[in-house]
PDB file of C-alpha atoms in Angstrom:
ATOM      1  CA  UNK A   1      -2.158  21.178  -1.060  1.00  0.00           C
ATOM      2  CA  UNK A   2      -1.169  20.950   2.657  1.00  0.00           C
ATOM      3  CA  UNK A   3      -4.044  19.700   5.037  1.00  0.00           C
ATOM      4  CA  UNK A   4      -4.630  20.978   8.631  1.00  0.00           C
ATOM      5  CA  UNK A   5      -6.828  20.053  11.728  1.00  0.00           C
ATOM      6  CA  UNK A   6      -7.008  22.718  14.050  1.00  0.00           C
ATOM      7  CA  UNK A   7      -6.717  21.282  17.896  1.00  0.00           C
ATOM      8  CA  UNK A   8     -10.253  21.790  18.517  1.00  0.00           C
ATOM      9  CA  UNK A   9     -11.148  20.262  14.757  1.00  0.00           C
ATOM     10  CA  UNK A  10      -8.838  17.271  16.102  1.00  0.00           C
ATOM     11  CA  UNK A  11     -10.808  16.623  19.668  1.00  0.00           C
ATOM     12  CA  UNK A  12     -14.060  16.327  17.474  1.00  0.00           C
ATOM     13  CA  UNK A  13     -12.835  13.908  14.908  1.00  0.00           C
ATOM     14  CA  UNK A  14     -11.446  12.047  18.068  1.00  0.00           C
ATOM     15  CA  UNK A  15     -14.404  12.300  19.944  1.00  0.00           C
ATOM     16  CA  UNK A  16     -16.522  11.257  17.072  1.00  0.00           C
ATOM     17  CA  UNK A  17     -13.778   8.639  15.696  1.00  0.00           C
ATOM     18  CA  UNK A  18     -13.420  10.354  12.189  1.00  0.00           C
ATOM     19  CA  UNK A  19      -9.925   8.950  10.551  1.00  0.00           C
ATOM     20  CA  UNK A  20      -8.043  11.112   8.359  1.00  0.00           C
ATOM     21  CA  UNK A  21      -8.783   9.355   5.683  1.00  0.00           C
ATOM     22  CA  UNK A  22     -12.006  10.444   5.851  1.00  0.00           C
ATOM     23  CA  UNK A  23     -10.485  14.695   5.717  1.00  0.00           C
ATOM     24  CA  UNK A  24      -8.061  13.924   2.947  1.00  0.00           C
ATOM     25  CA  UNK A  25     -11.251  12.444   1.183  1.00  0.00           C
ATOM     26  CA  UNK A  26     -13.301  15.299   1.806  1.00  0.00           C
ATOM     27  CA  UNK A  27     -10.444  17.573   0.655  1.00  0.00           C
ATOM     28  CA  UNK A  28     -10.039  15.303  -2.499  1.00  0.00           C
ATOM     29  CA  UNK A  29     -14.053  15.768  -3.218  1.00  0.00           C
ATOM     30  CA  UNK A  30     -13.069  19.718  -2.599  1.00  0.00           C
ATOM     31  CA  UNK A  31     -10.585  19.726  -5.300  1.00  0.00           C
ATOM     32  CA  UNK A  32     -12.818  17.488  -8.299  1.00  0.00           C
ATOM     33  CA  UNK A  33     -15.170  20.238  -7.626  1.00  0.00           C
ATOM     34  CA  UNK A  34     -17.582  18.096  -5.639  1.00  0.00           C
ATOM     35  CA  UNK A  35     -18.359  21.087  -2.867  1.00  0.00           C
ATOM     36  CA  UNK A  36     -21.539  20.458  -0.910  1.00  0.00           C
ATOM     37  CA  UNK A  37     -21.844  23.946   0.382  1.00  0.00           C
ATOM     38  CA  UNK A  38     -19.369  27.155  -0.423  1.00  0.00           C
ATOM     39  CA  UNK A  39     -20.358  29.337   2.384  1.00  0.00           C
ATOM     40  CA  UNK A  40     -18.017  32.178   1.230  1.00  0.00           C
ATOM     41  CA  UNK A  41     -15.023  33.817   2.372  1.00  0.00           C
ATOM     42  CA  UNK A  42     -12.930  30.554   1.121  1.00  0.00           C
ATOM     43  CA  UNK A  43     -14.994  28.722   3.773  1.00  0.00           C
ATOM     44  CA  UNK A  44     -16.824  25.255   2.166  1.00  0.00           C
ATOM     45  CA  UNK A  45     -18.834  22.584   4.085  1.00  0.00           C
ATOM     46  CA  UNK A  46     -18.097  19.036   3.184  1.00  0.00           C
ATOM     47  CA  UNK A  47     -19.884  15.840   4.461  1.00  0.00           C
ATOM     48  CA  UNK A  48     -18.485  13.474   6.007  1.00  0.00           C
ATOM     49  CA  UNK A  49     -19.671   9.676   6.905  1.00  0.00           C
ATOM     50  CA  UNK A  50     -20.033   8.264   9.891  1.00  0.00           C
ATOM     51  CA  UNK A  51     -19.048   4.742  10.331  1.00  0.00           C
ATOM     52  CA  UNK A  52     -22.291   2.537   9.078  1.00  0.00           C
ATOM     53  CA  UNK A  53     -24.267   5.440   7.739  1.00  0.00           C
ATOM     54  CA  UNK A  54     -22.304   7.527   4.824  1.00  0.00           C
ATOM     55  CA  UNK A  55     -22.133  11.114   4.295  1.00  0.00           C
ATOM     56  CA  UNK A  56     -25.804  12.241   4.596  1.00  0.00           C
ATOM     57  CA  UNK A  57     -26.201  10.947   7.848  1.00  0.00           C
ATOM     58  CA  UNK A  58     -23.091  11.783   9.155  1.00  0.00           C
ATOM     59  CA  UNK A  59     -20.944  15.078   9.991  1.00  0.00           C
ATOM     60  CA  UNK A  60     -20.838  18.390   8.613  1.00  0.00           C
ATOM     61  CA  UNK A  61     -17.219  20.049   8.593  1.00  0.00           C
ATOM     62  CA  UNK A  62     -16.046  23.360   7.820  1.00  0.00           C
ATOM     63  CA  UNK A  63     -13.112  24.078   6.068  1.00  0.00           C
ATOM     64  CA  UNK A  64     -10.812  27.243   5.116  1.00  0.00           C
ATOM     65  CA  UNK A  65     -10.337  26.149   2.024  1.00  0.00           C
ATOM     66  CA  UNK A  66      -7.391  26.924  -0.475  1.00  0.00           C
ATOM     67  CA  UNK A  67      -6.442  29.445   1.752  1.00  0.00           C
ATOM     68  CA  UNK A  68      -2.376  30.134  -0.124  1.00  0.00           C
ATOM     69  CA  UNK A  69      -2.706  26.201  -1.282  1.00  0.00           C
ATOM     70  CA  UNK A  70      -3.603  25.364   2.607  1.00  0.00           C
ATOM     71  CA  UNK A  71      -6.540  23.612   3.781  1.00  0.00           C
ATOM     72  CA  UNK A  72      -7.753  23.736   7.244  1.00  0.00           C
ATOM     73  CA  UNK A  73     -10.573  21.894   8.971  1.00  0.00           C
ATOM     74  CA  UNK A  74     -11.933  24.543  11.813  1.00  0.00           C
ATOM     75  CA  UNK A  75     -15.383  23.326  12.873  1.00  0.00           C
ATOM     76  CA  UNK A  76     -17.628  19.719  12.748  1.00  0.00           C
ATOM     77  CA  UNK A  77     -21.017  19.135  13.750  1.00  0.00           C
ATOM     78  CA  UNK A  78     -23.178  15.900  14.026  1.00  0.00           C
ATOM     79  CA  UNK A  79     -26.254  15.909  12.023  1.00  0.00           C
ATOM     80  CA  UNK A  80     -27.958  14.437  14.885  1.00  0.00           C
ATOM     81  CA  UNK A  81     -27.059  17.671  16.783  1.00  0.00           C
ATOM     82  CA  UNK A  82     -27.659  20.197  14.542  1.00  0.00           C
ATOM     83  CA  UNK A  83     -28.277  20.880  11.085  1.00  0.00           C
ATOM     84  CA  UNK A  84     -26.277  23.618  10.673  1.00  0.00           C
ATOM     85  CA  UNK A  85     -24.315  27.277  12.219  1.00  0.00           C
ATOM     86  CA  UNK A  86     -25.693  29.926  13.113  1.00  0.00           C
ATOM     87  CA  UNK A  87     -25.357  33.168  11.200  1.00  0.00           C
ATOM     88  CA  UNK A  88     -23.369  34.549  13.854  1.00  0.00           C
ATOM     89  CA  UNK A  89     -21.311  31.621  13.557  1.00  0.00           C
ATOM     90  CA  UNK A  90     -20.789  31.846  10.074  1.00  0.00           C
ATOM     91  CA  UNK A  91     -19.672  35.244  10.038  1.00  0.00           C
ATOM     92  CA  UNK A  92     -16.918  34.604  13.357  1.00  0.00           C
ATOM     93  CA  UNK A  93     -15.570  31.871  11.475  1.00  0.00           C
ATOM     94  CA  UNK A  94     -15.304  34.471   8.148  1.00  0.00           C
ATOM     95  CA  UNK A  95     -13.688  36.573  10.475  1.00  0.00           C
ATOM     96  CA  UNK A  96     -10.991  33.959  11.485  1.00  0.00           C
ATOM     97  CA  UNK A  97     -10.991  32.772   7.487  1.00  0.00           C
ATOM     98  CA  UNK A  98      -9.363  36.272   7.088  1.00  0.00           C
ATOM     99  CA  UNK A  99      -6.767  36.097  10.047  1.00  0.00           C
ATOM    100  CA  UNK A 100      -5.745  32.587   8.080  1.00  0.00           C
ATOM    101  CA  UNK A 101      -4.944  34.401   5.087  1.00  0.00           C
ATOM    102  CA  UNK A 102      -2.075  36.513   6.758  1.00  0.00           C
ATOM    103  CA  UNK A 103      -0.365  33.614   7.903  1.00  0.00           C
ATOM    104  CA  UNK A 104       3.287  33.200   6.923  1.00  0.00           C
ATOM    105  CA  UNK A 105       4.851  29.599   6.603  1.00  0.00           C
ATOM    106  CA  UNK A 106       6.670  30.434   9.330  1.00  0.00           C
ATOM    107  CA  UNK A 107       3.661  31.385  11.562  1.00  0.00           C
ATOM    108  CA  UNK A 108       1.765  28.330  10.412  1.00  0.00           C
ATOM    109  CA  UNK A 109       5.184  25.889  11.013  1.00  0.00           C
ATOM    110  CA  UNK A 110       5.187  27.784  15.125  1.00  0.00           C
ATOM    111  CA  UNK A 111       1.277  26.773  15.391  1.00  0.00           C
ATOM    112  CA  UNK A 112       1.863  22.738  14.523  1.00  0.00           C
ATOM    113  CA  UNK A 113       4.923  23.287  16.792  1.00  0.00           C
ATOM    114  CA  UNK A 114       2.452  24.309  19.431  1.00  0.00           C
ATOM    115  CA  UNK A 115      -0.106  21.858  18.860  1.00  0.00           C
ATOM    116  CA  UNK A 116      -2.610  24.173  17.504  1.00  0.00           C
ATOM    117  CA  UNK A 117      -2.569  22.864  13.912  1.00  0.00           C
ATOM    118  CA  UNK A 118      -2.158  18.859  13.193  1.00  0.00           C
ATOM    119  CA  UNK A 119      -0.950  18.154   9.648  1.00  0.00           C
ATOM    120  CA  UNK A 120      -2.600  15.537   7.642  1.00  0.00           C
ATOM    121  CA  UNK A 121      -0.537  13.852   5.651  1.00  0.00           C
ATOM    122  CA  UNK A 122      -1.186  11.404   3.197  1.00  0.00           C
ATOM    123  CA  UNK A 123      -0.088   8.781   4.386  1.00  0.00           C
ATOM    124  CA  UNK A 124      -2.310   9.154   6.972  1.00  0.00           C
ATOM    125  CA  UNK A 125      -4.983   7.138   4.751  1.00  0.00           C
ATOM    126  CA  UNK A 126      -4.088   4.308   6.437  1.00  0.00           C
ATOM    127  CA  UNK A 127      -5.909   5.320   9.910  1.00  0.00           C
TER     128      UNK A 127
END
């Protein structure tokens, strides 16, 4: 399975100083069947920690998930923020879940050209 970031995904995992390791080991979680919310519309949240203070404590990301063997992180939110979306949030990003279904390799190779999507690779443990 290939794993994406979107750029915004990317500025809060930044901003928030989530590694990649920590997305590949949400992903990984994903695929053992260890989902901690399916939300619907091939959308899941996962947990993940924050340095010092584990998963439950830490952020809340939102994935389109096995979308044609693709994974793509989309949202994030602190706990200390906010608990969760909003239902109108929910159903905009199950809206855009849809739009991510139609995308050709070739459309999804011109957005990390672009800088919209970052691929995680695995390699990318190491950060």
């Amino acid at each position: 399975m290939r794993i994406f970031k979107t750029k915004a995904f990317n500025k809060f995992a930044l901003k928030n100083g989530i590694p990649d390791s920590e997305l590949i080991n949400a992903i990984t979680r994903a695929e053992q069947g260890l989902i901690d919310a399916d939300l619907g519309g091939n959308i899941i949240k996962q947990r993940i920690a924050r340095k010092g203070q584990g998963r439950s404590g830490g952020f809340r990301s939102f994935i389109f998930y096995c979308i044609q063997n693709n994974s793509y992180f989309v949202a994030g939110i602190s706990k200390n923020d906010r608990e969760n979306i909003s239902s109108q949030e929910l159903a905009a990003l199950k809206a855009l879940a849809r739009e991510y279904t139609r995308l050709t390799a070739k459309q999804i190779e011109a957005q990390i050209e672009n800088g919209l999507f970052i691929e995680i690779l695995p390699e990318a443990e190491d950060e």
